[in-house]
XYZ file of C-alpha atoms in Angstrom:
76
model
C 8.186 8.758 -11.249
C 4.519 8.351 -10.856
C 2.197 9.426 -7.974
C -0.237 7.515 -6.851
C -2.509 6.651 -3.606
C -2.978 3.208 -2.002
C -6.428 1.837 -1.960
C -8.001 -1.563 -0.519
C -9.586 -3.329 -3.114
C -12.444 -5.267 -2.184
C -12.651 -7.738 -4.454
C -9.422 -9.345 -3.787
C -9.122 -8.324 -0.433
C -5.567 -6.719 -0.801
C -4.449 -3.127 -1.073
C -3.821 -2.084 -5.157
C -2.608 1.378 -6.402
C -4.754 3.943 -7.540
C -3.988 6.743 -9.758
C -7.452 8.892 -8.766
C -9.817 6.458 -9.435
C -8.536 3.931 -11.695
C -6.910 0.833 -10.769
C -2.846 0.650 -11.905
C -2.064 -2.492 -9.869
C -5.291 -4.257 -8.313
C -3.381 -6.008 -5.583
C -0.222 -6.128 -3.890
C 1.497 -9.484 -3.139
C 3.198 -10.324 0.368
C 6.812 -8.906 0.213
C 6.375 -6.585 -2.491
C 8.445 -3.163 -2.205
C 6.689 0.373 -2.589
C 7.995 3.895 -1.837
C 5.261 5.908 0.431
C 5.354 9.287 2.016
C 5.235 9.385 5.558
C 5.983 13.173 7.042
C 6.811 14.684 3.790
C 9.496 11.997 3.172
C 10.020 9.093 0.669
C 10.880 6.054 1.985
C 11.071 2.512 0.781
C 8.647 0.135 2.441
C 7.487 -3.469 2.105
C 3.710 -4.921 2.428
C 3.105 -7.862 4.317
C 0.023 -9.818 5.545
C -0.565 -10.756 9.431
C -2.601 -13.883 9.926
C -2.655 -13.359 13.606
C -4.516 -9.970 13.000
C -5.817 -10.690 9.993
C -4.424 -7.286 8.436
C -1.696 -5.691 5.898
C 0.816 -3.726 7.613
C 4.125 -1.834 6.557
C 7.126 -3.564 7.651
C 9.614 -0.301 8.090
C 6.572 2.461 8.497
C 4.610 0.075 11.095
C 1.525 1.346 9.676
C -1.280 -1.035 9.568
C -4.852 -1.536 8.181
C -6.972 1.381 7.261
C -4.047 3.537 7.959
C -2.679 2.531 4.611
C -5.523 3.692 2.826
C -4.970 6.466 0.650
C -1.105 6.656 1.320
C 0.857 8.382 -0.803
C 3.028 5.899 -3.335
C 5.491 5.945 -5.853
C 6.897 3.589 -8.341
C 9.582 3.974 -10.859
């Protein structure tokens, strides 16, 4: 497994994985499935995009926006 953070990239306008400072994936698509830790657990989560609010969110966490930035991740 590797550890990484969630980050919002700017210049695609989509949230990418970080591992410290360095880009491993510069954007996540619609739908894709990550592994974040919410309260000291794992759990598997999907990223989607709301056109209504004009934000990511987390389907199963129900975390949205900036409050996915700097998230724990995972990703086998």
């Amino acid at each position: 497994m590797i550890f990484m953070v969630l980050g919002y990239n700017y210049e695609n306008d989509r949230y990418g994985i970080l591992d410290r400072d360095l880009w491993v994936d510069t954007g996540l698509h619609c739908g894709e499935c990550i592994e974040i830790k919410v309260d000291g657990k794992w759990i598997q989560d999907r990223i989607e995009f709301d056109h209504r609010i004009n934000n990511w969110y987390l389907v199963k966490s129900g975390l949205i926006g900036e409050q996915l930035e700097y998230l724990e991740v995972r990703v086998k």
